[in-house]
Each structure stands twice: as C-alpha cells, then as structure tokens.
CSV table of C-alpha atoms in Angstrom, one decimal:
chain,number,residue,atom,x,y,z
I,1,GLY,CA,9.6,-9.3,-3.4
I,2,GLU,CA,8.0,-9.9,-7.3
I,3,ASN,CA,4.7,-11.5,-6.2
I,4,VAL,CA,1.9,-12.0,-3.3
I,5,GLU,CA,-2.1,-13.7,-4.4
I,6,GLN,CA,-4.5,-13.1,-0.7
I,7,HIS,CA,-7.5,-14.9,-0.3
I,8,PRO,CA,-10.0,-14.8,-0.4
I,9,SER,CA,-11.4,-11.5,-2.2
I,10,THR,CA,-14.3,-11.5,-0.1
I,11,LEU,CA,-15.4,-13.3,3.5
I,12,SER,CA,-18.0,-13.0,6.1
I,13,VAL,CA,-18.0,-13.6,9.3
I,14,GLN,CA,-20.3,-12.9,12.2
I,15,GLU,CA,-19.1,-11.1,14.9
I,16,GLY,CA,-17.8,-12.5,17.7
I,17,ASP,CA,-16.0,-14.9,15.3
I,18,SER,CA,-12.3,-15.5,14.0
I,19,ALA,CA,-10.9,-13.9,9.7
I,20,VAL,CA,-8.4,-16.1,9.0
I,21,ILE,CA,-6.4,-13.7,5.5
I,22,LYS,CA,-4.1,-15.7,3.9
I,23,CYS,CA,-1.0,-14.8,1.0
I,24,THR,CA,1.7,-16.5,-0.5
I,25,TYR,CA,4.4,-15.7,-2.0
I,26,SER,CA,7.1,-16.2,-5.0
I,27,ASP,CA,10.0,-14.1,-3.9
I,28,SER,CA,12.0,-16.4,-0.9
I,29,ALA,CA,14.0,-14.2,-0.5
I,30,SER,CA,11.5,-12.1,0.7
I,31,ASN,CA,12.5,-11.3,5.0
I,32,TYR,CA,8.9,-7.9,5.7
I,33,PHE,CA,5.5,-9.1,5.6
I,34,PRO,CA,3.4,-6.8,6.6
I,35,TRP,CA,-0.7,-6.4,6.4
I,36,TYR,CA,-3.0,-2.3,5.7
I,37,LYS,CA,-6.6,-1.9,6.8
I,38,GLN,CA,-8.4,0.2,4.4
I,39,GLU,CA,-11.7,1.5,6.1
I,40,LEU,CA,-14.0,2.8,2.8
I,41,GLY,CA,-12.4,5.9,1.5
I,42,LYS,CA,-9.2,6.7,4.1
I,43,ARG,CA,-6.0,5.8,3.3
I,44,PRO,CA,-4.8,2.1,4.1
I,45,GLN,CA,-2.5,2.4,7.6
I,46,LEU,CA,-0.3,-0.2,8.6
I,47,ILE,CA,-2.0,-2.8,11.0
I,48,ILE,CA,0.4,-5.7,11.7
I,49,ASP,CA,4.0,-6.5,10.1
I,50,ILE,CA,6.5,-9.2,10.7
I,51,ARG,CA,10.3,-9.8,9.4
I,52,SER,CA,11.4,-13.4,8.9
I,53,ASN,CA,13.0,-14.2,11.8
I,54,VAL,CA,10.1,-14.4,13.4
I,55,GLY,CA,8.0,-16.8,13.0
I,56,GLU,CA,4.8,-15.5,14.6
I,57,LYS,CA,3.7,-11.7,15.9
I,58,LYS,CA,0.8,-10.8,18.5
I,59,ASP,CA,-1.6,-7.8,19.3
I,60,GLN,CA,-4.4,-7.8,21.2
I,61,ARG,CA,-6.2,-9.7,19.0
I,62,ILE,CA,-4.3,-9.3,16.3
I,63,ALA,CA,-1.8,-11.9,14.9
I,64,VAL,CA,0.3,-12.7,11.5
I,65,THR,CA,1.9,-15.7,11.2
I,66,LEU,CA,4.7,-16.4,8.8
I,67,ASN,CA,6.5,-20.1,7.1
I,68,LYS,CA,8.8,-19.6,4.9
I,69,THR,CA,9.6,-23.5,3.5
I,70,ALA,CA,6.5,-22.7,1.9
I,71,LYS,CA,6.7,-18.7,1.8
I,72,HIS,CA,3.4,-17.8,3.0
I,73,PHE,CA,2.0,-15.8,5.8
I,74,SER,CA,-2.0,-15.0,7.7
I,75,LEU,CA,-3.4,-12.3,9.1
I,76,HIS,CA,-5.8,-13.8,12.4
I,77,ILE,CA,-8.5,-11.4,14.0
I,78,THR,CA,-10.1,-12.3,17.2
I,79,GLU,CA,-13.3,-11.8,18.4
I,80,THR,CA,-14.4,-9.5,15.6
I,81,GLN,CA,-16.0,-6.6,16.0
I,82,PRO,CA,-18.1,-4.4,13.3
I,83,GLU,CA,-15.3,-1.7,13.2
I,84,ASP,CA,-12.8,-4.6,11.4
I,85,SER,CA,-14.7,-4.5,9.1
I,86,ALA,CA,-13.0,-3.1,5.8
I,87,VAL,CA,-10.2,-4.1,3.1
I,88,TYR,CA,-7.0,-5.6,4.0
I,89,PHE,CA,-4.3,-5.1,2.5
I,90,CYS,CA,-1.0,-8.2,2.6
I,91,ALA,CA,2.5,-6.5,1.3
I,92,GLU,CA,6.5,-8.3,1.6
I,93,ALA,CA,9.3,-6.9,0.6
I,94,PHE,CA,12.6,-7.9,0.0
I,95,GLY,CA,15.3,-5.1,0.8
I,96,ASN,CA,15.0,-2.1,2.7
I,97,GLU,CA,12.6,-0.3,-0.4
I,98,LYS,CA,9.3,-1.2,-1.6
I,99,LEU,CA,6.4,-3.1,-1.1
I,100,THR,CA,4.5,-5.6,-3.0
I,101,PHE,CA,0.5,-5.5,-2.1
I,102,GLY,CA,-1.7,-8.0,-2.0
I,103,THR,CA,-5.3,-7.8,-4.5
I,104,GLY,CA,-6.7,-7.2,-0.8
I,105,THR,CA,-9.4,-8.3,0.6
I,106,ARG,CA,-13.0,-7.2,1.8
I,107,LEU,CA,-14.4,-8.5,5.2
I,108,THR,CA,-17.6,-7.7,7.2
I,109,ILE,CA,-18.5,-8.3,10.1
I,110,ILE,CA,-21.8,-9.8,10.5
I,111,PRO,CA,-23.5,-8.5,13.4
C,1,ASP,CA,-2.0,14.9,10.4
C,2,ALA,CA,-0.1,12.5,9.1
C,3,GLY,CA,2.1,14.8,7.4
C,4,ILE,CA,0.9,13.9,3.9
C,5,THR,CA,-0.4,15.3,2.1
C,6,GLN,CA,-1.9,15.0,-1.2
C,7,SER,CA,-3.3,17.5,-3.6
C,8,PRO,CA,-5.3,17.9,-5.2
C,9,ARG,CA,-8.1,14.7,-4.0
C,10,HIS,CA,-10.5,14.9,-7.3
C,11,LYS,CA,-9.8,15.8,-10.5
C,12,VAL,CA,-11.2,15.5,-14.0
C,13,THR,CA,-9.4,15.6,-17.6
C,14,GLU,CA,-9.2,14.7,-20.9
C,15,THR,CA,-8.0,12.8,-22.5
C,16,GLY,CA,-4.6,14.1,-23.8
C,17,THR,CA,-3.8,16.7,-21.5
C,18,PRO,CA,-0.6,16.5,-19.4
C,19,VAL,CA,-1.6,16.2,-15.2
C,20,THR,CA,0.4,16.4,-12.6
C,21,LEU,CA,-0.5,15.3,-8.6
C,22,ARG,CA,1.2,16.8,-5.5
C,23,CYS,CA,2.8,15.0,-2.6
C,24,HIS,CA,3.6,16.5,0.8
C,25,GLN,CA,5.5,15.7,3.7
C,26,THR,CA,6.7,17.2,6.4
C,27,GLU,CA,7.8,14.1,7.9
C,28,ASN,CA,11.1,14.8,6.6
C,29,HIS,CA,12.0,10.8,5.7
C,30,ARG,CA,14.2,9.4,2.4
C,31,TYR,CA,11.2,7.3,0.7
C,32,MET,CA,8.5,8.2,-0.8
C,33,TYR,CA,5.9,5.8,-3.2
C,34,TRP,CA,2.7,6.9,-5.6
C,35,TYR,CA,0.7,3.4,-6.0
C,36,ARG,CA,-2.5,3.6,-7.9
C,37,GLN,CA,-5.3,2.0,-6.4
C,38,ASP,CA,-7.7,-0.1,-8.4
C,39,PRO,CA,-10.4,-2.8,-8.6
C,40,GLY,CA,-9.4,-6.6,-8.3
C,41,HIS,CA,-6.0,-5.0,-8.2
C,42,GLY,CA,-4.9,-4.2,-5.7
C,43,LEU,CA,-2.0,-0.9,-4.8
C,44,ARG,CA,0.4,-0.8,-8.0
C,45,LEU,CA,3.9,0.9,-7.2
C,46,ILE,CA,4.2,3.8,-10.1
C,47,HIS,CA,7.4,5.3,-9.0
C,48,TYR,CA,9.7,5.6,-6.4
C,49,SER,CA,12.0,7.8,-5.0
C,50,TYR,CA,15.2,6.9,-1.9
C,51,GLY,CA,16.5,10.7,-2.0
C,52,VAL,CA,16.3,14.4,-3.8
C,53,LYS,CA,17.1,14.1,-7.8
C,54,ASP,CA,16.6,9.6,-7.1
C,55,THR,CA,14.4,7.8,-8.7
C,56,ASP,CA,13.4,4.2,-9.5
C,57,LYS,CA,10.3,2.9,-11.8
C,58,GLY,CA,7.6,0.5,-10.3
C,59,GLU,CA,5.6,-2.3,-11.6
C,60,VAL,CA,3.5,0.4,-13.9
C,61,SER,CA,5.1,3.8,-15.0
C,62,ASP,CA,4.6,3.4,-18.3
C,63,GLY,CA,3.2,6.7,-19.3
C,64,TYR,CA,3.8,7.9,-15.4
C,65,SER,CA,7.0,10.8,-15.0
C,66,VAL,CA,8.1,11.4,-11.0
C,67,SER,CA,10.6,14.5,-9.9
C,68,ARG,CA,11.6,14.6,-6.3
C,69,SER,CA,14.4,18.5,-6.3
C,70,LYS,CA,13.1,19.0,-3.3
C,71,THR,CA,12.9,16.1,0.5
C,72,GLU,CA,9.1,17.0,0.7
C,73,ASP,CA,7.7,16.6,-2.5
C,74,PHE,CA,6.9,13.6,-4.6
C,75,LEU,CA,5.7,15.2,-8.0
C,76,LEU,CA,3.5,12.4,-10.7
C,77,THR,CA,2.8,12.9,-13.7
C,78,LEU,CA,1.6,11.4,-16.5
C,79,GLU,CA,2.6,13.0,-19.8
C,80,SER,CA,-0.8,12.4,-21.6
C,81,ALA,CA,-3.5,11.3,-19.5
C,82,THR,CA,-5.9,7.7,-21.0
C,83,SER,CA,-9.0,6.6,-19.8
C,84,SER,CA,-6.7,3.7,-17.9
C,85,GLN,CA,-5.1,5.9,-16.1
C,86,THR,CA,-8.4,7.0,-14.0
C,87,SER,CA,-8.3,5.7,-10.4
C,88,VAL,CA,-7.5,5.9,-6.6
C,89,TYR,CA,-4.0,7.2,-6.7
C,90,PHE,CA,-2.0,6.8,-3.4
C,91,CYS,CA,1.7,8.6,-2.6
C,92,ALA,CA,2.6,7.1,1.0
C,93,ILE,CA,6.3,8.3,2.6
C,94,SER,CA,8.6,5.8,4.4
C,95,GLU,CA,11.5,7.0,6.6
C,96,SER,CA,14.8,4.1,6.0
C,97,GLY,CA,12.3,1.6,3.8
C,98,THR,CA,10.8,-1.4,5.1
C,99,GLU,CA,13.3,-1.6,7.7
C,100,GLY,CA,11.8,0.7,9.9
C,101,ALA,CA,7.8,1.4,10.2
C,102,GLY,CA,6.3,0.4,7.0
C,103,TYR,CA,4.7,3.2,5.0
C,104,THR,CA,2.9,6.1,6.0
C,105,PHE,CA,0.2,7.1,3.0
C,106,GLY,CA,-2.1,9.7,2.4
C,107,SER,CA,-5.2,10.7,2.1
C,108,GLY,CA,-5.3,9.3,-2.4
C,109,THR,CA,-6.7,11.4,-5.2
C,110,ARG,CA,-9.1,10.2,-7.5
C,111,LEU,CA,-7.6,10.7,-11.2
C,112,THR,CA,-10.7,11.2,-13.4
C,113,VAL,CA,-9.8,10.3,-17.4
C,114,VAL,CA,-13.3,11.4,-19.5
C-alpha cells in the first residue's frame, strides 16, 4: 500500500445513532483492510478487518464494507454507546508485510 | 497481557544525544514493527523486521536505525535525537504479517527531545 485517506477527522454523534468513517486508498493491489480503535492514552487495538475477496463483514454492532472498484472502505458502528468514544484508524496493505495507516478519526459519543 | 512490552514508557532527552527504545515480545512472532504517532499524521512506519537480522525501512526512517539480534527483541535507535523526533513510538508484532490476525501493539513510549 502507498497512501490512505481517512474522513472525517472528527465526528460527534448522539448516543444510539450510527457512525460511519470512510477511507480511500490508491494502490489497487491492496488486499487487506483492518480497523483499529485507540482509547485515550492506550495502544491501538484491532476491532475488525476485511480482505479483498469479501465485500462486507459484521461483528455485532460493527461492520466494514469494501468497494474495490472505487478503492474505498468504511467502518459502520450502529447503536453507538459512550464506550465507543475513541480514535479510529483505518489501514491497508498489499501482500504480507506492512500496514499503511490513515490519519485517524476522533469519534465522540454525546450522551 | 498482550505479550509485548516497550521500555522505557517515558523518556526526556537532550538534542544530539543517542536514544534506544526497546521492544520485547514473548509470542515468538516473526514480524516486528516500529511506528511513530503524531497528531494529524496517524501512525507512520519507521522500520520493520521480518526475522532475525532481517530489517527494512519504512516511510520515515531517516535518523533512525534498528537491530534485531534475537526473535524477541527489536531495538530502535535515534542516532542523534532532534526535536522533530518528539513523538509517541509504538512497537507492533505480527505472527505472519497481514495474512494473520493483524498487529498487536505495545503500550507505547512517549519520547520528548528538548
């Protein structure tokens, strides 16, 4: 992977509403797309990932969609809760080695 | 814990001094990585290793060197620290690169260069 753009940089949503974060990438050969969550002062942690042979993946309230033609992928969080407040990073990779990360989205859930 | 520890957790150093950060893993994973995290830039790869004595540069490698003499240890050295290297440094490990379960990150080292 070479370059990944992430939007928005900040996002505030009412508790219970949905949040969507989008990333675009430039390398059409990229085939692995994970999402990481980083709480304040903590390490980034993998929350969900998707590979290029799959268009969508869900894990409870979290889902990731991938559009390889348009070269973008998105994180969807439904029924947001206060503990979802964090910085979220998308990433991409080609092959088996290193990840290239987006610049992050600070998500704030308003009670 | 996560099987990966970084030391020190915090360090303040003077411009021009050499600094070494250590990453230690107990998972016997093949791949190890050093990233730096800065506001507005996300996580940027400095160097990575795909085995003992096998390392390669990332996108922001200037001013940094690494060594991996044992599977469990990956050292990052700032040869002559500058203020632009003030950052939070994260080490990560991976069993089989991106074909595995993704990265596991250490807790980070906050480095301040004054």
